[in-house]
């Protein structure tokens, strides 16, 4: 008796659970309990369902513009906006885009232009349409007060090193003149004229999207098509060297208060035979 007690105690200490019953009967009852547990777990457990890929309907550029103009109900002149999803990883420096795209008919928004030029060029840039003529005093004022009263900023190469103390204030707003953006240039008169026409500044966000405006809902269909074409060409021309795989993934256009209309992706690609066409069948 003592031997049996010792054996059962030793089993308990070792973590061995005795099956109900004894011998073959106990083993069978234990297997039944185990199978019932598995069946209950299988029945009650939740399995993740595979998401079904739903292909949404896409439309031609002209049809999309016509639909947005028909749906416009706001009591103000809505902006026509575009969103393009690109196959880029903005975390990599060679897969980034930050540029200015000139539009034939502008965006419809009057831009306040500031030009930093030497004294002998003041009259020229004024005639070109510059709203503010910048100098060293204006740079010191921005540094001290942080007040910025312009939407676009241009400068001649003489001012290249004058912005070092205000770079942190102008840079995040895209107002720091740089040669890459074409805002630090010797041909500043033509740059100011182009800025007054309404170019659109674009950059890739964290999700790989580019957002921009291509005009107003009051523009004619021809004007909006011209601007849309120029926007697509600008994105294609500024394709980063590090871009791999498919560049244009999806594109939608929308009005300020309206729903987005997805476009045929082939109609958005200047290298495609279906560029700006209504039908984009393979």
Short mmCIF file of N, CA and C in Angstrom, two decimals, residues 26 58 132 162 200 259:
data_model
loop_
_atom_site.label_atom_id
_atom_site.label_comp_id
_atom_site.label_asym_id
_atom_site.label_seq_id
_atom_site.Cartn_x
_atom_site.Cartn_y
_atom_site.Cartn_z
N UNK A 26 -9.13 3.32 -19.38
CA UNK A 26 -8.71 4.69 -19.04
C UNK A 26 -8.08 5.40 -20.22
N UNK A 58 -13.18 52.18 -63.23
CA UNK A 58 -12.40 53.39 -63.54
C UNK A 58 -12.97 54.05 -64.79
N UNK A 132 6.17 91.19 -53.77
CA UNK A 132 7.09 91.67 -52.74
C UNK A 132 8.51 91.60 -53.28
N UNK A 162 22.37 83.84 -48.01
CA UNK A 162 21.70 84.77 -47.10
C UNK A 162 20.55 84.14 -46.33
N UNK A 200 1.86 74.35 -59.75
CA UNK A 200 1.46 73.60 -58.55
C UNK A 200 2.70 72.91 -57.97
N UNK A 259 -17.28 63.73 -54.52
CA UNK A 259 -16.67 62.42 -54.39
C UNK A 259 -15.57 62.24 -55.43
#
